[in-house]
Coordinates of C-alpha atoms in Angstrom, one line a residue:
Chain A
M1 CA 16.1 67.2 44.4
T2 CA 16.1 69.8 41.6
N3 CA 18.0 72.2 43.8
N4 CA 20.6 69.5 44.4
L5 CA 21.0 68.9 40.6
K6 CA 21.6 72.6 39.9
S7 CA 24.7 72.9 42.1
N8 CA 25.9 69.3 41.3
I9 CA 27.3 69.0 37.9
L10 CA 27.4 65.3 38.1
E11 CA 25.1 63.1 40.2
I12 CA 25.2 59.3 40.4
N13 CA 22.4 57.4 42.1
N14 CA 22.4 53.8 43.2
L15 CA 24.6 52.7 40.4
T16 CA 25.3 49.1 39.8
V17 CA 27.2 47.6 36.9
S18 CA 27.6 43.9 36.6
F19 CA 29.5 41.9 34.0
D20 CA 28.2 38.4 33.9
G21 CA 27.2 38.6 37.5
F22 CA 30.4 40.2 38.7
K23 CA 29.5 43.6 40.2
A24 CA 32.2 46.0 39.1
L25 CA 30.2 48.8 40.7
N26 CA 27.8 48.1 43.5
N27 CA 25.1 50.5 44.6
L28 CA 27.4 53.5 44.2
N29 CA 26.3 57.0 45.1
F30 CA 28.4 60.0 44.1
S31 CA 28.1 63.6 43.3
I32 CA 30.5 66.5 42.5
E33 CA 29.8 70.2 42.6
Q34 CA 30.3 72.7 39.8
G35 CA 33.9 73.8 39.8
E36 CA 35.1 71.2 42.2
L37 CA 38.4 69.2 41.8
R38 CA 37.8 65.7 43.2
V39 CA 40.4 62.9 43.5
I40 CA 39.3 59.3 43.5
I41 CA 41.6 56.7 45.0
G42 CA 41.1 53.0 45.7
P43 CA 43.0 49.7 45.5
N44 CA 43.3 47.8 42.2
G45 CA 40.0 46.4 41.1
A46 CA 38.0 48.9 43.1
G47 CA 36.1 49.9 39.9
K48 CA 37.7 53.2 39.2
T49 CA 38.0 52.7 35.4
T50 CA 34.6 51.2 35.1
F51 CA 33.4 54.3 36.9
L52 CA 34.8 56.5 34.1
D53 CA 33.5 54.1 31.5
I54 CA 30.0 54.6 32.9
I55 CA 30.2 58.4 32.9
T56 CA 31.5 58.6 29.3
G57 CA 28.9 56.1 28.0
K58 CA 31.3 53.3 27.1
V59 CA 29.5 51.0 29.4
K60 CA 25.8 51.3 30.3
P61 CA 24.7 50.9 33.9
T62 CA 22.8 47.7 34.9
E63 CA 20.9 49.7 37.5
G64 CA 20.8 53.2 38.6
N65 CA 21.3 56.5 36.7
V66 CA 24.0 59.1 36.0
F67 CA 22.8 62.7 35.8
F68 CA 25.1 65.3 34.1
K69 CA 23.8 68.9 34.5
G70 CA 20.4 67.3 35.3
K71 CA 20.3 65.1 32.2
N72 CA 20.1 61.4 32.4
L73 CA 23.0 60.0 30.4
R74 CA 21.6 56.6 29.8
K75 CA 20.2 57.3 26.4
F76 CA 23.2 59.1 25.0
S77 CA 26.1 57.5 23.1
E78 CA 29.8 58.3 23.7
H79 CA 30.1 61.1 21.2
Q80 CA 26.9 62.8 22.4
I81 CA 28.1 62.7 26.0
A82 CA 31.4 64.2 24.9
R83 CA 29.4 67.0 23.1
L84 CA 27.4 67.6 26.3
G85 CA 30.7 68.6 27.9
I86 CA 32.4 65.6 29.4
G87 CA 36.0 65.0 28.4
R88 CA 38.2 62.0 29.2
K89 CA 41.9 61.4 29.4
F90 CA 42.9 57.8 29.3
Q91 CA 45.3 55.9 31.6
T92 CA 47.9 55.4 28.9
P93 CA 48.0 58.4 26.5
R94 CA 45.7 58.0 23.6
I95 CA 46.7 60.5 21.0
Y96 CA 46.9 60.2 17.2
L97 CA 50.4 59.1 16.7
N98 CA 50.5 59.7 12.9
L99 CA 49.4 63.3 13.2
T100 CA 51.4 66.2 14.3
V101 CA 51.0 67.8 17.8
R102 CA 49.2 70.7 16.2
E103 CA 46.9 68.5 14.1
N104 CA 46.0 66.5 17.2
L105 CA 44.8 69.6 19.0
D106 CA 43.2 71.0 15.8
L107 CA 41.0 67.9 15.5
T108 CA 39.6 68.2 19.0
V109 CA 39.2 71.9 19.0
N110 CA 36.8 71.7 16.0
P111 CA 33.5 73.1 17.3
Q112 CA 31.3 71.5 14.7
K113 CA 31.9 67.8 14.7
N114 CA 29.5 66.5 12.0
V115 CA 30.6 65.3 8.6
F116 CA 29.8 68.1 6.3
K117 CA 30.8 70.9 8.6
T118 CA 34.2 69.2 9.2
L119 CA 34.6 68.8 5.4
F120 CA 33.5 72.2 4.2
N121 CA 33.9 74.7 7.1
P122 CA 37.3 76.5 6.9
V123 CA 39.4 76.5 10.1
R124 CA 38.6 79.7 11.8
N125 CA 41.2 82.1 13.1
N126 CA 40.0 81.9 16.7
E127 CA 40.4 78.1 16.6
K128 CA 43.9 78.6 15.4
R129 CA 44.5 81.0 18.2
T130 CA 43.1 78.5 20.7
V131 CA 45.4 75.9 19.5
A132 CA 48.4 78.2 19.7
G133 CA 47.4 79.1 23.2
L134 CA 47.1 75.5 24.2
L135 CA 50.5 74.6 22.7
E136 CA 51.9 77.4 25.0
T137 CA 50.1 76.0 28.0
I138 CA 51.2 72.5 27.6
G139 CA 54.7 73.6 26.6
L140 CA 54.9 72.0 23.2
T141 CA 55.0 75.0 20.9
A142 CA 58.5 74.1 19.6
K143 CA 57.3 70.6 18.8
A144 CA 54.0 71.6 17.2
E145 CA 54.9 70.3 13.8
L146 CA 56.4 67.0 15.0
K147 CA 54.5 63.8 14.6
A148 CA 53.0 62.9 18.0
D149 CA 54.8 59.5 17.7
L150 CA 58.1 61.2 18.4
L151 CA 57.1 62.7 21.7
S152 CA 58.3 61.4 25.0
H153 CA 55.9 59.8 27.4
G154 CA 55.5 62.9 29.5
E155 CA 54.9 65.1 26.5
K156 CA 52.3 62.7 25.3
Q157 CA 50.5 62.9 28.6
R158 CA 50.6 66.7 28.4
L159 CA 49.4 66.6 24.8
E160 CA 46.4 64.5 25.8
I161 CA 45.5 66.9 28.6
G162 CA 45.7 69.6 26.0
M163 CA 43.4 67.8 23.7
L164 CA 41.0 67.4 26.6
V165 CA 40.9 71.1 27.2
A166 CA 40.6 71.8 23.5
Q167 CA 37.3 70.0 23.6
S168 CA 36.3 72.7 26.1
P169 CA 34.4 70.4 28.4
D170 CA 32.7 71.4 31.6
L171 CA 33.8 68.2 33.4
L172 CA 37.2 66.7 32.9
L173 CA 37.8 63.0 33.8
V174 CA 41.5 62.4 34.2
D175 CA 42.7 58.8 34.6
E176 CA 46.2 58.5 36.2
P177 CA 47.7 61.6 34.7
V178 CA 51.1 61.2 36.2
A179 CA 51.7 57.5 35.7
G180 CA 55.2 57.0 34.5
L181 CA 56.3 60.6 34.8
T182 CA 59.4 62.0 36.5
D183 CA 59.0 64.1 39.7
E184 CA 59.4 67.3 37.8
E185 CA 56.9 66.3 35.2
T186 CA 54.5 65.2 37.9
E187 CA 54.7 68.6 39.5
N188 CA 54.1 70.3 36.1
V189 CA 51.0 68.2 35.5
G190 CA 49.7 69.0 39.0
A191 CA 50.1 72.7 38.4
L192 CA 48.4 72.4 35.1
L193 CA 45.4 70.6 36.7
L194 CA 45.2 73.1 39.4
E195 CA 45.2 75.9 36.8
L196 CA 42.4 74.1 34.9
A197 CA 40.4 73.6 38.1
Q198 CA 39.7 77.3 38.2
S199 CA 37.4 77.1 35.2
H200 CA 36.4 73.4 35.1
S201 CA 35.1 70.6 37.2
I202 CA 37.6 67.8 37.4
I203 CA 37.7 64.2 38.5
V204 CA 41.1 62.8 38.9
I205 CA 41.9 59.1 39.4
E206 CA 45.3 58.5 40.9
H207 CA 47.5 56.1 42.8
D208 CA 50.4 58.5 43.5
M209 CA 49.6 59.7 47.1
E210 CA 52.1 62.5 47.0
F211 CA 50.5 63.8 43.9
V212 CA 47.1 63.4 45.5
R213 CA 48.2 65.5 48.4
Q214 CA 49.5 68.2 46.1
I215 CA 46.2 68.7 44.3
A216 CA 43.3 67.3 46.4
K217 CA 40.9 69.2 48.6
K218 CA 38.4 66.4 48.7
V219 CA 39.0 62.7 48.2
T220 CA 36.7 59.8 47.5
V221 CA 37.8 56.3 48.3
L222 CA 36.3 53.5 46.2
H223 CA 36.4 49.9 47.4
Q224 CA 34.8 46.9 45.8
G225 CA 32.6 49.0 43.6
S226 CA 31.2 51.4 46.1
V227 CA 32.2 54.5 48.0
L228 CA 34.0 53.6 51.2
C229 CA 34.4 57.2 52.5
E230 CA 34.8 60.8 51.4
G231 CA 36.5 63.8 52.9
S232 CA 39.7 65.8 53.1
M233 CA 43.1 64.1 52.7
D234 CA 43.7 64.2 56.5
Q235 CA 40.3 62.7 57.3
I236 CA 40.8 59.9 54.8
Q237 CA 44.3 59.0 56.1
N238 CA 42.9 58.6 59.6
D239 CA 39.8 56.8 58.7
P240 CA 40.0 53.2 60.2
K241 CA 38.0 51.7 57.2
V242 CA 40.5 53.1 54.7
I243 CA 43.5 51.9 56.8
E244 CA 42.0 48.5 56.9
V245 CA 41.4 48.3 53.2
Y246 CA 44.9 49.4 52.3
L247 CA 46.6 47.4 55.0
G248 CA 44.5 44.4 54.1
E249 CA 45.8 44.7 50.6
E250 CA 49.4 45.0 51.7
Q251 CA 49.0 41.8 53.8
Q252 CA 47.7 40.0 50.7
H253 CA 50.8 41.1 48.8
D254 CA 53.0 39.6 51.6
Chain B
M1 CA 62.9 64.6 10.2
E2 CA 61.8 68.0 9.1
T3 CA 61.0 70.7 11.6
I4 CA 59.8 74.2 10.8
I5 CA 59.2 76.6 13.6
N6 CA 58.3 79.7 11.7
P7 CA 54.7 79.4 10.5
Q8 CA 55.4 81.9 7.7
K9 CA 58.2 79.7 6.4
N10 CA 55.9 76.7 6.8
K11 CA 53.3 78.3 4.5
Q12 CA 55.8 79.3 1.9
K13 CA 57.2 75.8 1.9
N14 CA 53.7 74.3 1.6
K15 CA 53.0 76.6 -1.3
R16 CA 56.1 75.6 -3.1
K17 CA 55.3 71.9 -2.6
L18 CA 51.8 72.5 -4.1
I19 CA 53.3 74.2 -7.1
I20 CA 55.8 71.4 -7.6
E21 CA 53.0 68.8 -7.3
G22 CA 50.8 70.7 -9.7
S23 CA 53.4 71.0 -12.3
I24 CA 54.2 67.3 -12.1
I25 CA 50.6 66.4 -12.5
L26 CA 50.3 68.8 -15.5
G27 CA 53.4 67.4 -17.1
L28 CA 52.2 63.8 -16.7
T29 CA 48.8 64.7 -18.0
L30 CA 50.3 66.3 -21.1
I31 CA 52.5 63.3 -21.8
L32 CA 49.6 60.9 -21.3
A33 CA 47.0 62.9 -23.1
L34 CA 49.0 64.2 -26.1
V35 CA 52.3 62.2 -26.5
M36 CA 51.1 58.7 -25.8
P37 CA 48.4 58.5 -28.5
L38 CA 51.1 59.5 -31.0
I39 CA 53.8 57.0 -30.0
L40 CA 51.8 54.0 -29.0
E41 CA 50.0 51.7 -31.4
P42 CA 46.2 51.5 -30.8
F43 CA 46.4 48.1 -29.0
R44 CA 49.0 49.4 -26.5
L45 CA 47.1 52.6 -26.0
K46 CA 43.9 50.7 -25.2
L47 CA 45.9 48.7 -22.7
L48 CA 47.3 51.8 -21.1
G49 CA 43.8 53.3 -20.9
R50 CA 42.4 50.2 -19.3
F51 CA 45.1 50.2 -16.7
L52 CA 44.6 53.8 -16.0
A53 CA 41.0 53.0 -15.4
L54 CA 42.1 50.4 -12.9
G55 CA 44.3 53.0 -11.4
I56 CA 41.2 55.1 -10.6
T57 CA 39.8 52.1 -8.7
A58 CA 43.0 51.9 -6.8
L59 CA 42.6 55.6 -5.8
G60 CA 39.2 54.7 -4.2
I61 CA 40.7 51.7 -2.4
D62 CA 43.6 53.9 -1.1
L63 CA 41.1 56.4 0.2
I64 CA 39.2 53.9 2.4
W65 CA 42.0 51.4 3.2
G66 CA 45.2 53.5 3.2
Y67 CA 43.7 56.5 4.9
T68 CA 40.6 55.3 6.8
G69 CA 41.8 51.8 7.5
L70 CA 38.7 50.0 6.0
L71 CA 39.9 47.0 4.0
S72 CA 37.2 46.4 1.5
L73 CA 37.4 43.1 -0.4
G74 CA 34.2 43.8 -2.3
H75 CA 35.0 46.7 -4.6
G76 CA 34.3 44.6 -7.6
I77 CA 30.6 45.3 -6.9
F78 CA 30.9 49.0 -7.4
F79 CA 33.3 48.5 -10.3
A80 CA 30.8 46.2 -12.0
L81 CA 27.8 48.4 -11.3
G82 CA 29.5 51.3 -13.1
G83 CA 30.4 49.0 -16.0
Y84 CA 27.0 47.6 -16.4
A85 CA 25.4 51.0 -16.3
I86 CA 27.4 52.3 -19.3
A87 CA 27.1 48.9 -21.1
M88 CA 23.3 49.0 -20.7
H89 CA 23.2 52.5 -22.2
I90 CA 25.3 51.4 -25.2
K91 CA 23.1 48.4 -25.7
L92 CA 20.1 50.6 -25.9
Q93 CA 21.4 52.7 -28.8
I94 CA 19.0 50.9 -31.2
P95 CA 16.0 52.1 -33.1
D96 CA 12.8 52.7 -31.0
G97 CA 10.7 49.7 -30.2
Q98 CA 13.6 47.2 -30.5
I99 CA 15.3 45.5 -27.6
P100 CA 18.9 44.3 -27.4
E101 CA 19.5 41.2 -29.4
F102 CA 20.5 38.8 -26.5
F103 CA 17.0 39.1 -25.0
T104 CA 15.5 37.1 -27.9
L105 CA 17.7 34.1 -26.9
Y106 CA 15.8 33.8 -23.7
G107 CA 12.4 34.6 -25.2
V108 CA 12.2 38.0 -23.5
T109 CA 10.0 40.3 -25.6
K110 CA 9.7 43.3 -23.4
L111 CA 12.5 45.4 -22.1
P112 CA 12.8 44.9 -18.3
F113 CA 11.6 48.1 -16.5
F114 CA 15.0 48.9 -14.9
W115 CA 16.6 49.1 -18.3
Q116 CA 14.4 51.9 -19.6
P117 CA 16.0 54.9 -17.9
F118 CA 19.4 53.8 -19.2
A119 CA 18.4 54.9 -22.7
S120 CA 19.0 58.5 -21.6
F121 CA 22.7 59.5 -21.4
P122 CA 22.4 62.0 -18.6
F123 CA 20.7 59.4 -16.5
T124 CA 23.4 56.9 -17.3
F125 CA 26.1 59.4 -16.5
L126 CA 24.7 60.0 -13.1
A127 CA 23.9 56.4 -12.5
I128 CA 27.6 55.5 -13.0
F129 CA 28.4 57.3 -9.8
I130 CA 25.2 57.3 -7.8
I131 CA 24.2 53.7 -8.0
P132 CA 27.6 52.4 -6.7
A133 CA 27.6 55.2 -4.1
I134 CA 24.2 54.4 -2.8
T135 CA 25.0 50.7 -2.7
A136 CA 28.2 51.3 -0.8
G137 CA 26.4 53.8 1.4
I138 CA 23.7 51.3 2.4
L139 CA 26.2 48.5 2.9
G140 CA 28.5 50.8 4.9
Y141 CA 25.7 52.2 7.0
L142 CA 24.5 48.8 8.1
V143 CA 28.0 47.6 8.9
F144 CA 29.4 50.7 10.5
R145 CA 26.4 51.5 12.6
N146 CA 26.8 48.2 14.3
R147 CA 30.5 49.0 15.0
I148 CA 31.7 46.1 12.9
K149 CA 35.3 46.6 12.2
G150 CA 38.5 45.1 10.9
V151 CA 38.4 41.5 9.6
Y152 CA 34.7 41.3 10.1
F153 CA 34.1 44.2 7.8
S154 CA 36.4 42.7 5.1
I155 CA 34.5 39.4 5.3
L156 CA 31.1 41.1 5.0
T157 CA 32.2 43.0 1.9
Q158 CA 33.4 39.8 0.4
A159 CA 30.0 38.1 1.3
A160 CA 28.2 41.0 -0.4
L161 CA 30.4 40.5 -3.4
L162 CA 29.4 36.9 -3.7
V163 CA 25.7 37.8 -3.4
F164 CA 26.1 40.3 -6.3
F165 CA 28.2 37.9 -8.4
N166 CA 25.6 35.1 -8.1
F167 CA 22.8 37.5 -8.9
F168 CA 24.4 38.9 -12.0
N169 CA 25.7 35.5 -13.0
G170 CA 22.3 33.8 -12.7
Q171 CA 19.9 36.4 -14.2
Q172 CA 20.1 35.7 -17.9
K173 CA 16.7 37.2 -18.6
L174 CA 17.6 40.5 -17.0
I175 CA 21.3 41.1 -17.8
N176 CA 22.4 38.2 -20.0
G177 CA 23.9 36.3 -17.0
T178 CA 27.3 34.9 -17.3
N179 CA 27.8 36.1 -20.9
G180 CA 27.8 39.7 -19.8
L181 CA 27.2 42.7 -22.0
K182 CA 29.3 43.3 -25.1
T183 CA 29.7 46.9 -26.2
D184 CA 32.3 46.6 -29.0
T185 CA 30.1 46.5 -32.0
D186 CA 27.4 48.9 -30.7
T187 CA 27.4 52.6 -31.2
I188 CA 27.7 55.5 -28.8
F189 CA 27.4 59.1 -29.9
N190 CA 27.2 57.8 -33.5
L191 CA 30.6 56.1 -33.2
V192 CA 31.1 52.3 -33.1
A193 CA 32.3 51.8 -29.5
G194 CA 35.2 49.5 -30.6
S195 CA 36.5 51.8 -33.4
N196 CA 39.9 53.6 -33.0
Q197 CA 38.3 56.9 -33.1
A198 CA 35.9 56.2 -30.1
Q199 CA 38.7 54.5 -28.2
I200 CA 40.9 57.6 -28.4
I201 CA 38.0 59.5 -26.9
F202 CA 37.6 56.9 -24.1
Y203 CA 41.3 57.1 -23.5
E204 CA 41.2 60.9 -23.0
L205 CA 38.1 60.6 -20.8
T206 CA 40.0 58.1 -18.7
I207 CA 42.8 60.6 -18.2
L208 CA 40.2 63.2 -17.3
G209 CA 38.6 60.7 -14.9
I210 CA 41.9 59.9 -13.1
I211 CA 42.8 63.5 -12.7
V212 CA 39.4 64.4 -11.3
S213 CA 39.4 61.4 -8.9
Y214 CA 43.0 62.2 -7.8
L215 CA 42.1 65.8 -7.1
L216 CA 39.0 64.7 -5.2
C217 CA 40.9 62.3 -3.1
R218 CA 43.7 64.8 -2.6
W219 CA 41.2 67.4 -1.3
L220 CA 39.5 64.9 1.0
T221 CA 42.7 63.6 2.5
S222 CA 44.2 67.1 3.2
G223 CA 42.9 69.4 5.8
R224 CA 40.9 68.6 8.9
F225 CA 38.7 65.9 7.2
G226 CA 41.7 64.0 6.0
R227 CA 43.3 64.1 9.4
L228 CA 40.0 62.8 10.8
L229 CA 40.2 59.8 8.4
I230 CA 43.6 59.0 9.7
A231 CA 42.4 59.3 13.3
I232 CA 39.5 56.9 12.5
R233 CA 42.1 54.5 11.2
D234 CA 44.4 54.8 14.2
D235 CA 42.0 55.1 17.1
E236 CA 38.3 55.2 16.4
M237 CA 37.2 54.9 20.0
R238 CA 39.3 57.9 21.1
L239 CA 37.4 60.0 18.5
R240 CA 34.1 59.1 20.0
F241 CA 35.3 60.5 23.4
S242 CA 36.3 63.7 21.6
G243 CA 32.7 64.2 20.4
Y244 CA 32.9 62.8 16.9
D245 CA 30.6 60.1 15.6
P246 CA 32.8 58.1 13.2
T247 CA 29.9 56.3 11.5
P248 CA 28.8 59.0 9.0
F249 CA 32.4 59.8 8.2
K250 CA 33.0 56.2 7.3
V251 CA 29.7 55.9 5.3
L252 CA 30.6 59.0 3.3
V253 CA 34.1 57.9 2.5
F254 CA 33.0 54.4 1.6
A255 CA 30.3 55.8 -0.7
I256 CA 32.7 58.1 -2.4
S257 CA 35.1 55.2 -2.8
G258 CA 32.3 53.2 -4.4
A259 CA 31.5 56.1 -6.8
I260 CA 35.1 56.2 -7.9
A261 CA 35.1 52.5 -8.5
G262 CA 31.9 52.9 -10.5
L263 CA 33.6 55.5 -12.7
A264 CA 36.6 53.3 -13.2
G265 CA 34.3 50.3 -14.1
S266 CA 32.5 52.3 -16.8
L267 CA 35.8 53.5 -18.3
Y268 CA 37.3 50.0 -18.2
T269 CA 34.2 48.5 -19.8
V270 CA 34.1 50.8 -22.8
Q271 CA 37.8 50.2 -23.4
S272 CA 37.7 46.4 -23.1
G273 CA 34.4 46.1 -24.9
L274 CA 32.8 43.7 -22.5
I275 CA 31.5 43.6 -19.0
T276 CA 30.7 40.2 -17.4
P277 CA 30.1 39.0 -13.8
E278 CA 33.8 38.0 -13.9
T279 CA 34.6 41.5 -12.6
M280 CA 32.8 40.5 -9.4
K281 CA 35.1 37.5 -8.9
V282 CA 36.7 37.5 -5.4
A283 CA 40.2 37.3 -6.9
F284 CA 39.7 40.6 -8.9
S285 CA 38.7 42.5 -5.8
I286 CA 41.7 41.2 -3.9
E287 CA 43.9 42.2 -6.8
M288 CA 42.7 45.8 -6.4
V289 CA 44.0 45.7 -2.8
I290 CA 47.3 44.3 -4.0
W291 CA 47.8 47.2 -6.4
V292 CA 47.5 49.6 -3.5
A293 CA 49.7 47.6 -1.3
V294 CA 52.4 47.4 -4.0
G295 CA 52.2 51.1 -4.7
G296 CA 52.1 52.2 -1.1
R297 CA 49.1 52.8 1.2
A298 CA 48.0 56.3 2.0
T299 CA 50.0 57.9 -0.8
L300 CA 47.4 58.3 -3.6
I301 CA 50.0 58.5 -6.3
G302 CA 51.3 55.2 -5.1
A303 CA 47.9 53.6 -5.7
I304 CA 48.0 54.6 -9.4
I305 CA 51.6 53.5 -9.7
G306 CA 50.8 50.2 -8.1
A307 CA 47.9 49.5 -10.4
L308 CA 50.0 50.4 -13.5
A309 CA 53.0 48.5 -12.4
V310 CA 51.2 45.3 -11.4
N311 CA 49.0 45.3 -14.5
F312 CA 51.8 46.1 -17.0
G313 CA 54.0 43.5 -15.2
S314 CA 51.4 40.8 -15.5
S315 CA 50.6 41.6 -19.1
L316 CA 54.3 41.5 -20.0
F317 CA 54.8 38.3 -18.1
S318 CA 51.7 36.7 -19.5
E319 CA 53.0 37.5 -23.0
K320 CA 56.5 36.2 -22.3
F321 CA 55.8 33.4 -19.9
P322 CA 52.1 32.5 -20.2
E323 CA 52.4 29.4 -18.0
I324 CA 54.1 30.8 -15.0
W325 CA 53.1 34.5 -14.9
L326 CA 50.7 33.9 -12.0
F327 CA 53.7 32.8 -9.9
F328 CA 55.4 36.1 -10.6
Q329 CA 52.4 37.9 -9.4
G330 CA 52.4 35.9 -6.2
A331 CA 56.1 36.4 -5.7
L332 CA 55.7 40.2 -6.2
F333 CA 53.1 40.4 -3.5
L334 CA 55.2 38.3 -1.1
I335 CA 58.2 40.6 -1.8
V336 CA 56.2 43.7 -1.1
V337 CA 54.8 42.3 2.1
T338 CA 58.1 41.2 3.5
V339 CA 60.6 43.6 2.1
L340 CA 58.6 46.7 1.3
P341 CA 55.8 46.9 3.8
D342 CA 55.1 50.5 2.9
G343 CA 54.9 49.8 -0.8
L344 CA 57.1 51.3 -3.6
V345 CA 56.2 55.0 -2.9
G346 CA 56.4 54.5 0.9
W347 CA 59.8 53.0 0.5
V348 CA 61.1 55.8 -1.6
K349 CA 59.7 58.3 0.8
N350 CA 61.0 56.7 4.0
S351 CA 64.4 55.3 3.1
G352 CA 64.9 54.7 -0.6
L353 CA 65.8 58.3 -1.4
N354 CA 68.5 58.4 1.3
L355 CA 69.8 55.0 0.3
I356 CA 70.2 56.1 -3.3
K357 CA 71.8 59.4 -2.4
N358 CA 74.2 57.6 -0.1
L359 CA 75.1 55.1 -2.8
L360 CA 75.8 58.0 -5.2
G361 CA 77.8 59.8 -2.5
I362 CA 75.6 62.9 -2.7
K363 CA 75.0 63.1 1.0
P364 CA 77.1 61.4 3.7
P365 CA 75.2 59.3 6.1
V366 CA 74.2 61.1 9.3
V367 CA 76.8 60.3 11.9
T368 CA 75.7 62.6 14.8
F369 CA 73.0 61.8 17.1
P370 CA 69.9 63.3 15.4
E371 CA 68.5 64.7 18.6
L372 CA 71.1 67.4 18.7
V373 CA 70.9 68.5 15.1
E374 CA 67.2 68.2 14.7
N375 CA 65.7 68.8 18.1
P376 CA 63.2 71.6 17.6
E377 CA 63.8 73.1 21.1
I378 CA 67.5 73.4 20.4
L379 CA 66.8 74.8 16.9
Q380 CA 64.5 77.4 18.5
E381 CA 67.1 78.4 21.0
K382 CA 69.6 78.8 18.3
E383 CA 67.3 81.0 16.3
E384 CA 66.5 83.1 19.3
L385 CA 70.2 83.5 19.9
I386 CA 70.7 84.7 16.3
N387 CA 67.8 87.0 16.6
D388 CA 69.2 88.5 19.8
K389 CA 72.4 89.4 18.1

C-alpha cells in the first residue's frame, strides 16, 4: 500500500458521489503515476467533470477517498488542494477578463497567496522572469498588455493553460483543452501539453479522438460513473465494451 | 486601445501618469484647503466640508463595491459608529464628576461604563477607525466564511443596519435614543465645536482625511492586491482553484471600508453638529451606493465626484424646488442606470472624451478597421522591421 502511494501521485479508492440519490460516480478506482500523461474519455454524462470536481475539492465524496501524494484530500478545501499542487483548467476558459494577460499570469504566479504577503511583498524579479517565460511559451508576448477580454478563444485557452503552469502544480487537470479550436491551434495545444508532460503529471479530459491519438499513451474510459477500461489507444479502440458503449450512444442519437 | 510593447516605454509612461495624477491632486488640495475658505461664506464652506466627508464614505464603498464587487447596503452602521464615537468624546468635555446633561432627563446618575474611555482623545481617535473596522470585520467574516455572496450579502448588511438602527434608536438611557447627540454647543480643544474657528479646522481635517483615504484606496487597488480584488469580483471560484482563499481578502477590504466610513462619519458629525440614528436609516445607506454609481464604479475619483455632485445637486434643488427635489434625485439615478451605466467618470473615460473631441473636430473618427492599426502583433513586426534597417 505505502509502496503503491509513493509511485502514484494520485490514487482514488472506491469513490462514490451521489447527488440526491443519483450516482454521478459509482465505486470508481483510479490511479496515475508520477510524470504520467493520462487521457480520460467517455460519453456525455459519464462523470468526467464530477471526477475533476472531486479531485479539486469542489465536491466532497459521499464514499471513498482521494489520495494525492499520499494525503487524503477529504479535509482540504479548494485553495488548500491547489496549494498542495493540483491545478485545474476549466472546460470554457476561465480567466480574469478585466485584467491584462500579464496580470492574469502574475496573479497565479504569486508564491505566497495569503492576504498580507500579497499586499506587502514586492513582486520579485524571478517571478517577473517566470511570467515573461510563460508569455513566450504560450505565444502571447506581443499581447501581454492587452485586456484578456480582447483575446480570441484560442488565445484564451492558451492563457488559461499558462496560468495553470504559473501555479507550478505537480498535477495538471485539463478539461477539454481544444474545444472550439482550429486544427492548427489544436496541434499547438497538443504540443504544449506534451512539452509540459515532461515535468508534470497531467490528466486530460477530451472528446476529440484525433487529438487524443496525438497525445495519449494511456487512456481511461469512464462510463456511468465508473472506469470501463484502461489501456493504450489501440487496446481501447478494439475493446468490445467500449465499442458497445459508444455504438449504443450513437444508436440512441438515431 | 493602448498597446505598449516596450516595457521601458511602459514604465516611463506610468511614471508620467503618476506625476500628472499627483499634480492634479496637489492642485485640487491647494484650491480646496486655501482658496475655498477665502471665497466661500461659512455656511457654504460647512456644506462643502460635509459633502467632502460624504465623499470619503463613497471612497470606501467604491473600494468594496466597485473593485471587490460586494454591494454593502449597511454602511450607515460604520458611518454612525464613527460619528457617535467623536460625539461622545465631545459630550464628555465637562468638569470632572459631571455627566452629559441629557442623562438627567432619564434619571441616569452614573455614566454608563462604555462611555468612560471616550473621555480620552487618543482613545476616541483610534475608536473612530477601529470600532467600525472590527464591526465590519466580524460581520464580514461570518458572511464570507459561509460563502454568502451577491444579493444575499446585500440583504444581510441591510438587516444588520436595521438591528443597529433599532438599538441606537431605542436606548435612551445609553445614548439618548432617537434624539441623538448634539455637539454644536460643546467644546473640543477649548473651542466651541459650532464656532467658525473650529469649523475651519474641521474643514481642513476633512480635506486631510479625504486625501489620506484616497491614497490608501489608491495603494490598495494598484499592484497585485488590487488586481486580486478585481479577480474576486469577476470570478471568485477560479481564484480558489489558483490557491487563493478569498475570505480573508474580503474581510480585510470590508473592514478597511468600514474604517473609512467611520472616519467620514466623525468628520460629518462635527460639521453638522449632530449625530442621530437617522444616519442608520436604510435610505441613507442606499444613497451612498448611488453616489458611487453616479460617479463611476471602480474609479475612486468618480466616487468623490459622485458624492459631491449628487449632494450639491440635491441641496440646490431642495433650495429652489423644495417640493419636487426628490423626484430629481430619482430621475438622476434612472438616467445614470440607463444612459451612463459606467457613471460620469466611466463615461468620460470610455467614450465621452472621444465624443467631445469628435464634436470639436480635433480628431477625426477612426475609419479603418482597428485591428490593422492597433494589433500588437502587427505593431511588433513593424517595430522589428524598423530596427532591422
